[in-house]
Structures are given as structure tokens and as C-alpha cells.
GROMACS .gro file of C-alpha atoms in nm:
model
  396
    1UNK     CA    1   0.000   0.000   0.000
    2UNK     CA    2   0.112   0.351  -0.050
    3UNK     CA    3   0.183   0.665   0.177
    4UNK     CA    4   0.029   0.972   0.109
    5UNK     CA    5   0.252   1.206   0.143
    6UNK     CA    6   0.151   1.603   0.160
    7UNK     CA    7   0.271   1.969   0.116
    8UNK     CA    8   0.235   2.005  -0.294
    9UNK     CA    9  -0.055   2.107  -0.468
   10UNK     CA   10  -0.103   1.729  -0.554
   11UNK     CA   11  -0.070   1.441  -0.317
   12UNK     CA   12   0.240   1.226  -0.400
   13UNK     CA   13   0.150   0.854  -0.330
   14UNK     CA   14   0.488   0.647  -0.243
   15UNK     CA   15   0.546   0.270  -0.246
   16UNK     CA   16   0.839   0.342  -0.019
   17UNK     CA   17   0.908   0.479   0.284
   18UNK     CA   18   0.918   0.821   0.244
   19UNK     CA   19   1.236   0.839   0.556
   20UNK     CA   20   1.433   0.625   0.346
   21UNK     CA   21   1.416   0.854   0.034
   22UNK     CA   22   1.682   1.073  -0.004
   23UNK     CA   23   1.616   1.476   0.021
   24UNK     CA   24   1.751   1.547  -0.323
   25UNK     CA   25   1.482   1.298  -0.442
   26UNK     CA   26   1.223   1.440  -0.221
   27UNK     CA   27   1.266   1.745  -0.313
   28UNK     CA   28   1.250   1.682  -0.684
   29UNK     CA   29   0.895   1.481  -0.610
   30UNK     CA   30   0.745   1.771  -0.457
   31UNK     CA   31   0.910   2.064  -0.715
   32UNK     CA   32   0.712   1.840  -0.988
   33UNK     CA   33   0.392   1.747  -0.763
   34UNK     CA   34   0.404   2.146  -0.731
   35UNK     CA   35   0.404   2.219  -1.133
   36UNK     CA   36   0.043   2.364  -1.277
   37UNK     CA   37  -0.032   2.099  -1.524
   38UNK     CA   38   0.087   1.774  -1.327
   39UNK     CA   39  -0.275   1.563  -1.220
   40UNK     CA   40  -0.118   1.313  -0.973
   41UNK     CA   41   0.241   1.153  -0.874
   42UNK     CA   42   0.327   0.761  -0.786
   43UNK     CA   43   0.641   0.675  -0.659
   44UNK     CA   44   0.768   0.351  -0.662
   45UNK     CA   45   0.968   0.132  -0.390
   46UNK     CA   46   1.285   0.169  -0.621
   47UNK     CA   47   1.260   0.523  -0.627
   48UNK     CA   48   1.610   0.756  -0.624
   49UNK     CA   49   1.752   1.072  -0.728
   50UNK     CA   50   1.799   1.151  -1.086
   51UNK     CA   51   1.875   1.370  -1.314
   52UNK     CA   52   1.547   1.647  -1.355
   53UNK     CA   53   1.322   1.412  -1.210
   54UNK     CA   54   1.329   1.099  -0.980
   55UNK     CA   55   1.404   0.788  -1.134
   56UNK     CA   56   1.112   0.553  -1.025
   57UNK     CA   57   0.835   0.807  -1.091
   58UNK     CA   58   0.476   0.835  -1.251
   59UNK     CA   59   0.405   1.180  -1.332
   60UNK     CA   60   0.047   1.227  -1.500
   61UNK     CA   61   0.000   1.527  -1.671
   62UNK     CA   62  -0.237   1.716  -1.852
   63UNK     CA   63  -0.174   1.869  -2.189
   64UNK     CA   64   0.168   1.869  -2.123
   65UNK     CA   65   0.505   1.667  -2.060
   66UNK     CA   66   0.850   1.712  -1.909
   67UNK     CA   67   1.096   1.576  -2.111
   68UNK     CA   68   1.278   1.527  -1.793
   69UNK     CA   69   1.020   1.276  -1.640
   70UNK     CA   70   1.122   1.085  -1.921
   71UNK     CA   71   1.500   1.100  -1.912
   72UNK     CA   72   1.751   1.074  -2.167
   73UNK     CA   73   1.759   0.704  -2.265
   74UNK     CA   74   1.416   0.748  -2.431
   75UNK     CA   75   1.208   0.358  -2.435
   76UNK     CA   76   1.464   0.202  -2.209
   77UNK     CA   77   1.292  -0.135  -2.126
   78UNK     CA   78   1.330  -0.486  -2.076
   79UNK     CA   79   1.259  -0.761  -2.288
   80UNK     CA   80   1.239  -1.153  -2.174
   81UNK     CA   81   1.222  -1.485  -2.349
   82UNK     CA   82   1.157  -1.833  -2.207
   83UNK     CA   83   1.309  -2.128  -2.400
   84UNK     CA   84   1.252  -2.472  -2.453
   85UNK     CA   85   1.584  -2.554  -2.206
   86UNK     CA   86   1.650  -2.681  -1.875
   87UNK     CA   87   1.957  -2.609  -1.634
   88UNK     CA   88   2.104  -2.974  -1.707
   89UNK     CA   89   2.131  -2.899  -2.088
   90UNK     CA   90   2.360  -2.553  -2.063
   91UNK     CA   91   2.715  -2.637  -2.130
   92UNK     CA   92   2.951  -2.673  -1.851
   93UNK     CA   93   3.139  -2.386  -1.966
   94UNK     CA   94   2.917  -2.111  -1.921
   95UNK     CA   95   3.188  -1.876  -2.071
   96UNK     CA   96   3.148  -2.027  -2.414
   97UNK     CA   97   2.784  -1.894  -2.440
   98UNK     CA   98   2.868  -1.586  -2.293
   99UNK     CA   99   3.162  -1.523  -2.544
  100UNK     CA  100   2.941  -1.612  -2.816
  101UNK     CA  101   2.673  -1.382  -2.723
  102UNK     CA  102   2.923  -1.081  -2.661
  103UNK     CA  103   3.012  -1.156  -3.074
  104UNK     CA  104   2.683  -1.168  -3.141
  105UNK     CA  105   2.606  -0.835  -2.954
  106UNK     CA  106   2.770  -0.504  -2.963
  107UNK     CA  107   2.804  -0.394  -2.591
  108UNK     CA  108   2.962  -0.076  -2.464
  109UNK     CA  109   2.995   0.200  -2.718
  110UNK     CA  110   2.989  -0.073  -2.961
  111UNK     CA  111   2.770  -0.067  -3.256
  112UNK     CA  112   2.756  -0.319  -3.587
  113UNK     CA  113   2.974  -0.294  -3.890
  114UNK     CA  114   2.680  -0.281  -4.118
  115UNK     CA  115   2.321  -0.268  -4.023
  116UNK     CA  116   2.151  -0.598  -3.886
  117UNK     CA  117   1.918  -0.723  -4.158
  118UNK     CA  118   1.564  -0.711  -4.059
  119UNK     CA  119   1.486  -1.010  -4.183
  120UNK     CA  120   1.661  -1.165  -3.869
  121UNK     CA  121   1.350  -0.968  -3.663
  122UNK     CA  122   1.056  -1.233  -3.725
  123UNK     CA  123   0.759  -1.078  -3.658
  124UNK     CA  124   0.872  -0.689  -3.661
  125UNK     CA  125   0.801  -0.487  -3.967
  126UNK     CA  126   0.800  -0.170  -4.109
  127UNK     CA  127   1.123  -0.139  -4.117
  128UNK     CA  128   1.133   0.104  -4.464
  129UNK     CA  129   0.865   0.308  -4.312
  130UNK     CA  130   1.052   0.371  -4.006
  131UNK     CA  131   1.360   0.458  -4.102
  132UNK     CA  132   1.210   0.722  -4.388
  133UNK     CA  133   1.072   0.885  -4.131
  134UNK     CA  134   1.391   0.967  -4.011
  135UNK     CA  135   1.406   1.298  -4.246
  136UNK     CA  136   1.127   1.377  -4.025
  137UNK     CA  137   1.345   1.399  -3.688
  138UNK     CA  138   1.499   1.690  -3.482
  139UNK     CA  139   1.736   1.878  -3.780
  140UNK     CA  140   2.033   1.836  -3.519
  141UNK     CA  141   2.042   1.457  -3.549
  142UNK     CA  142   2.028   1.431  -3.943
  143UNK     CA  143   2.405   1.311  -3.949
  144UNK     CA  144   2.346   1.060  -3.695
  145UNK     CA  145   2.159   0.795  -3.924
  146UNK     CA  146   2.397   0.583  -4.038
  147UNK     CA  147   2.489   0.534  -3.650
  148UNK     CA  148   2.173   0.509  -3.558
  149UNK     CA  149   2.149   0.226  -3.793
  150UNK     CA  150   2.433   0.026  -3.685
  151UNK     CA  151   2.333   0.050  -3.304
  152UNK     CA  152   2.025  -0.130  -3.336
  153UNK     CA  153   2.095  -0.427  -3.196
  154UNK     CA  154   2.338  -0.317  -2.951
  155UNK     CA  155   2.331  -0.322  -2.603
  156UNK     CA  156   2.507  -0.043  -2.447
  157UNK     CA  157   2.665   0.010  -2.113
  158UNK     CA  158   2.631   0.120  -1.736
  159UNK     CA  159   2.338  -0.094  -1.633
  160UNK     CA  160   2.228  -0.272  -1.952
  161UNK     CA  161   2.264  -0.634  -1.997
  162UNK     CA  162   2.203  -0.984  -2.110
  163UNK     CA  163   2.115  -1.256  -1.897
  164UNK     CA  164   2.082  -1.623  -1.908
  165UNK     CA  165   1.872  -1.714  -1.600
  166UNK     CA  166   1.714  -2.041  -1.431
  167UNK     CA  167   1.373  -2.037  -1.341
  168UNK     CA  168   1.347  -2.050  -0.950
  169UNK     CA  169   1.095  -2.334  -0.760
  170UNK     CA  170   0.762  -2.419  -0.860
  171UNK     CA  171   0.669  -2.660  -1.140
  172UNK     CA  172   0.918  -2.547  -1.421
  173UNK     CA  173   1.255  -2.482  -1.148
  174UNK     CA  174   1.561  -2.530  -1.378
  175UNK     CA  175   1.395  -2.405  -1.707
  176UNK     CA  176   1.577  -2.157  -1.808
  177UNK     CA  177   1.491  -1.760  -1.951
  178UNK     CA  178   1.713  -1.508  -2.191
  179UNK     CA  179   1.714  -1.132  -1.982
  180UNK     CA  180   1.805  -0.823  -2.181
  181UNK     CA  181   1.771  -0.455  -2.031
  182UNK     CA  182   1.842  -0.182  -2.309
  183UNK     CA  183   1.703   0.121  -2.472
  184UNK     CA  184   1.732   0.383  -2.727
  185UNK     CA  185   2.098   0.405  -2.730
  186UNK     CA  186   2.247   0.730  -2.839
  187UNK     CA  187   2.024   0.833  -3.101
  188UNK     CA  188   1.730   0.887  -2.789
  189UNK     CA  189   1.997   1.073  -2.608
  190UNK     CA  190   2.080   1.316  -2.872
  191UNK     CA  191   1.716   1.335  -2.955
  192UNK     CA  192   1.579   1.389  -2.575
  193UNK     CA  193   1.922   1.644  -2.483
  194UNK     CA  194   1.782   1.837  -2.753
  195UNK     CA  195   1.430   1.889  -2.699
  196UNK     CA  196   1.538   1.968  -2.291
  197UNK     CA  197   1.768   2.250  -2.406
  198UNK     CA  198   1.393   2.377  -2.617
  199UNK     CA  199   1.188   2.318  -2.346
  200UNK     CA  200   1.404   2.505  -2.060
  201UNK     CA  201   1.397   2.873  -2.349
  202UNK     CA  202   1.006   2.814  -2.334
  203UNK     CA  203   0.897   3.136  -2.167
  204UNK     CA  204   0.653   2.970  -1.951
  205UNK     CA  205   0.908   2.748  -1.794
  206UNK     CA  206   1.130   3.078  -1.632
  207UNK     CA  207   0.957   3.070  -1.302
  208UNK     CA  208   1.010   2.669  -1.253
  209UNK     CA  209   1.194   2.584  -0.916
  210UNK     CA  210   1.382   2.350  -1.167
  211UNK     CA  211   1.444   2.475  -1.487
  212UNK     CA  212   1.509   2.060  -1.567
  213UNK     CA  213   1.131   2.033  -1.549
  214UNK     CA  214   1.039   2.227  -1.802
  215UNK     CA  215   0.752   2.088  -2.017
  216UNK     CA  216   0.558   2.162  -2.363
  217UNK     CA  217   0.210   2.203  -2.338
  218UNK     CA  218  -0.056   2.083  -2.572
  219UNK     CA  219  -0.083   2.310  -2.896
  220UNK     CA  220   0.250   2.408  -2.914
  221UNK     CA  221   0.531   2.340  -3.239
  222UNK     CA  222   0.756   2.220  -2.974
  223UNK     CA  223   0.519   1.971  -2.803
  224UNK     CA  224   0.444   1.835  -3.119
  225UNK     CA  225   0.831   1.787  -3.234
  226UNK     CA  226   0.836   1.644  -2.895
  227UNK     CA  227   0.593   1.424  -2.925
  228UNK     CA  228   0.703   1.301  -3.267
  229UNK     CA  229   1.072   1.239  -3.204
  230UNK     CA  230   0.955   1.059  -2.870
  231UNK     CA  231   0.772   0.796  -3.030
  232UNK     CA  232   1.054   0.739  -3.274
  233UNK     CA  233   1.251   0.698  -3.020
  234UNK     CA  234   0.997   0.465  -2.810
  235UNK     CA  235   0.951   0.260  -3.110
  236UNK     CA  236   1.352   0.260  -3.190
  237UNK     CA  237   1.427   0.102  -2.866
  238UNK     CA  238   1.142  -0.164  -2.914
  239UNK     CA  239   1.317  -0.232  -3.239
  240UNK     CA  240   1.657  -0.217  -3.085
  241UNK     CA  241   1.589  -0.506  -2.810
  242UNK     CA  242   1.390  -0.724  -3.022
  243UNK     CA  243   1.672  -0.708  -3.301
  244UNK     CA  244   1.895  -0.809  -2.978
  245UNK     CA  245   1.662  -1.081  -2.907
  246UNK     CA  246   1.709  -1.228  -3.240
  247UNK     CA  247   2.053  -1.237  -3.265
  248UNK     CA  248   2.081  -1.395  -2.888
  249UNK     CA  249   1.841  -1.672  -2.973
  250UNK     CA  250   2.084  -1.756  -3.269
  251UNK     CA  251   2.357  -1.727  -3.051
  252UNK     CA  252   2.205  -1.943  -2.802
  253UNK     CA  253   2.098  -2.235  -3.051
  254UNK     CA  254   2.419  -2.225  -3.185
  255UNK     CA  255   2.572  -2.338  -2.914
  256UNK     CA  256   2.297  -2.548  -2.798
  257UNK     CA  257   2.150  -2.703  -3.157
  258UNK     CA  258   1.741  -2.780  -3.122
  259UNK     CA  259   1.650  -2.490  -2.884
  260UNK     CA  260   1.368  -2.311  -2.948
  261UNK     CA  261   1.172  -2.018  -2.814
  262UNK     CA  262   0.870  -1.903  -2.639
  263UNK     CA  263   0.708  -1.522  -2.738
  264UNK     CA  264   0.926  -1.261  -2.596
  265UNK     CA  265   0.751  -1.024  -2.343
  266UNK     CA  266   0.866  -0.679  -2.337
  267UNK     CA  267   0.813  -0.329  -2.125
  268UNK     CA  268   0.948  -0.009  -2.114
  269UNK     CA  269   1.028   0.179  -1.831
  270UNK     CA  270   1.173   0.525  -1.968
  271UNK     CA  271   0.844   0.642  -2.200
  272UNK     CA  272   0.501   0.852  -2.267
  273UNK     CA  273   0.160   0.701  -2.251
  274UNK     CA  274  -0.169   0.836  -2.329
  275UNK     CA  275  -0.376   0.722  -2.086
  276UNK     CA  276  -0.736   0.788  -1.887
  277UNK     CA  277  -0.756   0.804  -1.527
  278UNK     CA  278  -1.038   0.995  -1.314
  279UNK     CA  279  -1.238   1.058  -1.663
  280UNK     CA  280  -0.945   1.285  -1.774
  281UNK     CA  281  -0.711   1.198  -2.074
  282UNK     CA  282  -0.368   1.246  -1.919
  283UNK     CA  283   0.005   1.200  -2.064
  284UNK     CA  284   0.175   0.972  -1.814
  285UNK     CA  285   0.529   0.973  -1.775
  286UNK     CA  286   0.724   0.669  -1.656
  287UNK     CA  287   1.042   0.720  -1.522
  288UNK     CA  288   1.229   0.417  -1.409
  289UNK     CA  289   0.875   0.234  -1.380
  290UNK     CA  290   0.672  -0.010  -1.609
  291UNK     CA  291   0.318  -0.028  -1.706
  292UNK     CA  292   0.126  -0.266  -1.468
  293UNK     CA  293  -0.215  -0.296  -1.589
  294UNK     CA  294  -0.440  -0.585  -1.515
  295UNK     CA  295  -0.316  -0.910  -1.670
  296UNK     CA  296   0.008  -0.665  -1.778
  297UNK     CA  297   0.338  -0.904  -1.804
  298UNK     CA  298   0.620  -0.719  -1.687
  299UNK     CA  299   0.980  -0.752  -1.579
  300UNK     CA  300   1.135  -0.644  -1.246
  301UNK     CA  301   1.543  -0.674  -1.305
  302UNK     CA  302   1.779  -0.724  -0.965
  303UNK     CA  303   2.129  -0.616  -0.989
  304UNK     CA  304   2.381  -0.888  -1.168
  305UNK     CA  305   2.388  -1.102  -0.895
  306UNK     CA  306   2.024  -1.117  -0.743
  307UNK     CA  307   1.832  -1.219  -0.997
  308UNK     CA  308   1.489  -1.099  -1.155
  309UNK     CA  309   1.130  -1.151  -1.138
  310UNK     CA  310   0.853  -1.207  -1.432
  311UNK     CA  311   0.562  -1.033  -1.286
  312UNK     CA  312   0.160  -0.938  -1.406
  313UNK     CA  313   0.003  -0.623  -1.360
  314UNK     CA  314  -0.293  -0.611  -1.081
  315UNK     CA  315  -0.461  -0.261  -1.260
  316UNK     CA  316  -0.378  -0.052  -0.969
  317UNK     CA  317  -0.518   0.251  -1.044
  318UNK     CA  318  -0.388   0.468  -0.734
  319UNK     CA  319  -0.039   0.386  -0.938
  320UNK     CA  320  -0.131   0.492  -1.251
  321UNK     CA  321  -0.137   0.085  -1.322
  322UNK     CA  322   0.260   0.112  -1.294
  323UNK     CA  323   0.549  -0.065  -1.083
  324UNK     CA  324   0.898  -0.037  -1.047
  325UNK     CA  325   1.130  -0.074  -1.283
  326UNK     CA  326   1.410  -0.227  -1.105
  327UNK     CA  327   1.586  -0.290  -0.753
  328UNK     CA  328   1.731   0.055  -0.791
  329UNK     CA  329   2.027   0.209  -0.722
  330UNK     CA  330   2.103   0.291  -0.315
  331UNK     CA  331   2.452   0.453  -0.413
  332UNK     CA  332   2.565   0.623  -0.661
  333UNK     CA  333   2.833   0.494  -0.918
  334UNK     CA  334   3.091   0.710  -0.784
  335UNK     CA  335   3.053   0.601  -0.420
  336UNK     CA  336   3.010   0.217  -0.541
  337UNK     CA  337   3.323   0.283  -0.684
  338UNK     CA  338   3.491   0.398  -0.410
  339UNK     CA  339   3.313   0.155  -0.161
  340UNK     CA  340   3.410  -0.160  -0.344
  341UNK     CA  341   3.690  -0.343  -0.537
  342UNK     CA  342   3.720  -0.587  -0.795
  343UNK     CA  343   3.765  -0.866  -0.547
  344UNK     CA  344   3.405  -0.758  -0.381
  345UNK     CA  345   3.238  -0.727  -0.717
  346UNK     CA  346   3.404  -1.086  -0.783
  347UNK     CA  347   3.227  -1.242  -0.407
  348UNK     CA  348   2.915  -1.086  -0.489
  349UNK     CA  349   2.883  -1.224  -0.850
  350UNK     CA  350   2.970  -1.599  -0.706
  351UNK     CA  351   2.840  -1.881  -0.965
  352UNK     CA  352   2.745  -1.610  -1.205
  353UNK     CA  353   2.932  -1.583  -1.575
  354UNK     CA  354   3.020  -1.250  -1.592
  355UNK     CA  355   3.287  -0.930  -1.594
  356UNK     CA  356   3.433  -0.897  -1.264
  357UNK     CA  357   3.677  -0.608  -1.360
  358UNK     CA  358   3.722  -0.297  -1.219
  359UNK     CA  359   3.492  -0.157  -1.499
  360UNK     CA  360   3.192  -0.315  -1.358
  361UNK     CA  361   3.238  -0.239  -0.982
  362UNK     CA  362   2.997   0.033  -1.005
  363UNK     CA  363   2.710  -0.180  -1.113
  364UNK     CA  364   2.820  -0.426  -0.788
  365UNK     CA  365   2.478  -0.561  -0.584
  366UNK     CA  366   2.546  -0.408  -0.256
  367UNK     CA  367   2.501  -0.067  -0.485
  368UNK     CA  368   2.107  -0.158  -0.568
  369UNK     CA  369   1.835  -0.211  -0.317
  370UNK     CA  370   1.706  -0.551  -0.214
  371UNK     CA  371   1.502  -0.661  -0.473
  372UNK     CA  372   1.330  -0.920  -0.271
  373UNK     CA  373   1.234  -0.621  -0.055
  374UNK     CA  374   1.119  -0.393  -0.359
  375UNK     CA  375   0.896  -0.647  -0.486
  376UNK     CA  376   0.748  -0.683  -0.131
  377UNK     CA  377   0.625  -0.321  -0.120
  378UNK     CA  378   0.421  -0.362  -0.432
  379UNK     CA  379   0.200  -0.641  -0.348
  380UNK     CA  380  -0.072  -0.447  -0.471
  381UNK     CA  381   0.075  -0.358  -0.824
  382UNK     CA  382   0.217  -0.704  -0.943
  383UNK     CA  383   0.219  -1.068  -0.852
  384UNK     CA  384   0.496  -1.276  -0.927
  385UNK     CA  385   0.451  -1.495  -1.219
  386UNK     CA  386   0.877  -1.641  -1.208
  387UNK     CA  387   1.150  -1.603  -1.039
  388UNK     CA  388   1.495  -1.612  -1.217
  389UNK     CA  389   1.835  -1.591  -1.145
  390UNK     CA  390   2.157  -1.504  -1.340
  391UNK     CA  391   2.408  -1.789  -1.495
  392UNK     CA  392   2.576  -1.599  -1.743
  393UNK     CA  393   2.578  -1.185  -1.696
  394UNK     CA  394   2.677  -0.995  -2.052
  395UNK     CA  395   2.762  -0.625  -1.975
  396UNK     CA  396   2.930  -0.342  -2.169
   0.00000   0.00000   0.00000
């Protein structure tokens, strides 16, 4: 259940304790639950500090959106697959499989030496139609196709990755899941940096406590560019992770001939809706936070040691039907790094196939919140439909 939490002109309902939030992050909930056009604010139990606005936040709005209640990596998501193996039939050496996804998969700044053909996507289509309606995008990022291009089916880096996972208890324990977490990559940054710099000139965003909230309102050229280039970018990442997905089952049955594949679910939680709560048609930002609608399938990612749940929506509509996106973060990546070594990163990964380099330490478990905990306080958002955890990590 949520706390109601007062003083803004909207209440701010919070799936977390609201002592264990820190004040930066408070005070970025109630600077937004304060702005004119904002009809209600969620919060979920993975909720932290973030750039413009707090990373595990549902702001509903009307007639207008903050491009920071979005954030930069514009249709960041998760996707999921479930496949026809069980633990007993992965290869003893893990690091195989991991190698061979890491060739199949651009990670880091990494990006494809020609574009992946489409044809690899089953099931995904208009690719000709999307990509001429590139021309249509933000004039800044017209010399940025070809890149664009090439990154799709990429994963990036920081807290992106693939996954191999076993399927905890119940009737199917051993079976085992494919786990990718990526977004727009840096065609949604370059898109979303430049629409903030717009938005924070608007003359009606001058007086804003946070000039990183600034928002278009309905009506406006610059909503509507807004508006446009978000969905591009929305339906760029979907494209981007189920490109990913194809290449990692072909990966995967390459190194394991005869497996085959269930229907991949897949959320975002960095993106605009259009959605109806109260009888008023609202735009609802998710920030760090996943649609959970009744019968919704959704995925709640752990750090790279704790594993991840497969969840279904319960249609909460005090939530704005939504639920975290994540553990989340309970240090930065500066004070992980600082906190911890390689050697810790190395304990805390045990029995998982994975980087444990320096490079990594900042995405270390003992930096992200329980997740057993997280999924506790949402009870009434999601039930638990599987519980997985990690084999083989793939980060960038």
C-alpha cells in the first residue's frame, strides 16, 4: 500500500518509505507534484535521485510533458524470453555462451559494422517506413543515421545487460529464460538532450523551481516535435531489443542445436503514454517504472547477482497501473566505486558468468536495493509470475 505524502498542490502517493528517500529525491517529487499541469504523482519502492526528475516516478499530466520525467535514454525497457531448455542442458562452460553472445552483440559504445538485416526480426516490420521517417526527426540529429542504424541491436553500457537465467521453484525450477535490459541508445539521447535544451527557453518554464522540469504544453510546435521524435525513439528502442533478441536466440541455438523459443515479453520503463484516469485523458510519464495494468506481463530486473522476477500487472489505479522498474540504485556509481573493489564485485557475482573487472564495480549488488524487498512493497501492483536468477551476466 502507499503513503500519502503532503505539502504540494497534488498528493504524492509512495510505495516506499518516504524516511528512506533521499532529500535530493524528495525534493524533486514535490518541485514536480508542485508544477500547474501535473494531475497526480506515484512513486515507486525503487525510487532515487535523478537527473530532472526521480528515477522511479509516474508523473500524470495534462496537456503537457517534461521531457525530464522521461530521461535521456528514451524507451529504455526490458525484454524476456523463455526457451525450450533446462539447467542440465547448458554447457559446462558457461563462458562459451557468454563469449558467443558478446560476438553476437555489440556492448559498450559498440555498434555493428553494417546494419543488422531485418529479416533476422521475425515478426517486426516496417522497417522502410521507419527509417524514412527519419528525415522527419529533430534537424540536429540528421548526421546521426547511419549510426543510428548500426546501433540497433546493440546493447550499451552502465546498467544494460544480457542474462541467461534459471527459473526459480515451482513446477518449471531449472527451465531456463534469456534477460536483456536496453534502450534507445544514443540516437534517444541526442534526440531527448535536444528537446530539454527547447523546453528550458520556453517562456513559460522561467519561473520553474527547476528549470530541468520544463515541459511543452498541448498546442504548441515544440510539443508536437516532442511528441514526434519521442515515439521514434519509443519505437527505436522496441526495435533495438527485439533485433537483440534475435541475434541472442541464434547465438544461443548455436551453441545449444534444437532450442527453441517461447514469445518474448517486453516493457518499457523510460516512456510517454496516453492514458485515462479519473475521466481525464492524461500523458503519463514513466520514469524508471513499467506499465502494470491488469493481466500486464512485466519484468522487475535485480542487480547482476540477485536475480529478476517475471511479474503481471494487478490494474492498480492509485499507481497509474505502474510498478517499479528495477531494484534501484542505493549509491551512486561514484561512491560504489569507491566503496568496493574488484575482489568484492568478484564475491558478490559468485556462480554467475560475468565481468568482474574494475569496470563493472559500479554496477556491484550491494550498490542496488534488495530486490526481494522492492517487490514486497508492491503487493498491490504485481504478482509474481517467475523467479529467475543469473548464470551468465553480458555487460558493456
Amino acid at each position: 500500500m502507499y503513503t500519502a505524502v503532503d505539502g504540494a498542490r497534488v498528493p504524492i502517493r509512495m510505495w516506499a518509505d518516504p524516511t528512506s528517500v533521499e532529500e535530493q529525491a524528495m525534493r524533486q517529487l514535490h518541485n514536480v507534484a508542485n508544477l500547474p499541469w501535473v494531475h497526480g504523482v506515484a512513486v515507486m519502492p525503487d525510487v532515487h535521485y535523478g537527473k530532472g526528475a526521480t528515477v522511479g516516478s509516474v508523473i500524470a499530466m495534462r496537456d503537457a510533458v517534461s521531457p525530464a520525467a522521461v530521461g535521456v535514454d528514451i524507451g529504455c525497457g526490458m525484454s524476456a524470453v523463455r526457451t525450450s531448455l533446462t539447467a542440465a542442458e547448458l554447457p559446462d562452460d558457461l563462458g562459451r555462451l557468454r563469449r558467443r553472445i558478446e560476438s553476437a552483440v555489440p556492448v559498450g559504445f559498440g555498434l555493428h559494422k553494417t546494419p543488422v538485416n531485418p529479416a533476422k526480426v521475425h515478426g517486426v516490420g516496417g522497417w522502410d517506413a521507419f527509417w524514412k521517417s527519419f528525415g522527419d526527426l529533430h534537424e540536429g540529429v540528421q548526421g546521426l543515421r547511419d549510426r543510428a542504424a548500426r546501433q540497433v541491436g546493440s546493447l550499451g553500457g552502465g546498467n544494460h545487460f544480457i542474462e541467461v537465467c534459471l527459473e526459480q521453484g515451482g513446477a518449471d525450477k531449472g527451465r531456463v529464460w534469456l534477460l536483456l535490459h536496453s534502450g534507445s541508445r544514443n540516437i534517444g539521447k541526442e534526440l531527448a538532450e535536444r528537446h530539454m535544451a527547447v523546453a528550458r527557453k520556453l517562456p513559460h518554464n522561467a519561473d520553474l523551481p527547476d528549470r530541468d522540469l520544463a515541459v511543452f504544453v498541448a498546442g504548441t510546435p515544440e510539443m508536437a516535435a516532442y511528441r514526434r521524435d519521442l515515439f521514434w525513439a519509443q519505437d527505436y528502442a522496441a526495435r533495438n531489443r527485439a533485433t537483440m533478441v534475435a541475434l541472442i536466440k541464434l547465438a544461443v541455438a548455436e551453441v545449444i542445436p534444437g532450442t527453441t523459443f517461447g514469445d518474448a515479453i517486453s516493457c518499457h520503463h523510460n516512456y510517454v503514454a496516453e492514458e485515462t484516469y479519473d475521466g481525464v485523458d492524461l500523458l503519463v510519464t514513466r520514469k524508471g517504472a513499467i506499465r502494470a495494468g491488469a493481466g500486464d506481463l512485466g519484468i522487475i530486473p535485480g542487480s547482476m547477482g540477485t536475480g529478476s522476477y517475471i511479474v503481471r500487472g494487478l490494474g492498480n489505479r492509485d499507481s497509474f497501473e505502474s510498478a517499479s522498474h528495477g531494484a534501484g540504485r542505493r549509491m551512486s556509481r561514484t561512491k560504489a566505486r569507491k566503496s568496493f573493489t574488484a575482489a568484492d564485485l568478484a564475491a558478490q557475482t559468485d556462480g554467475v558468468e560475468c565481468r568482474k573487472d574494475a569496470g563493472v564495480v559500479d554496477e556491484i549488488p550491494a550498490a542496488y536495493k534488495d530486490i526481494d524487498a522492492v517487490l514486497e512493497a508492491q503487493t498491490d501492483l504485481v504478482e509474481v509470475v517467475a523467479h529467475l536468477k543469473q548464470v551468465v551476466c553480458v555487460k558493456g
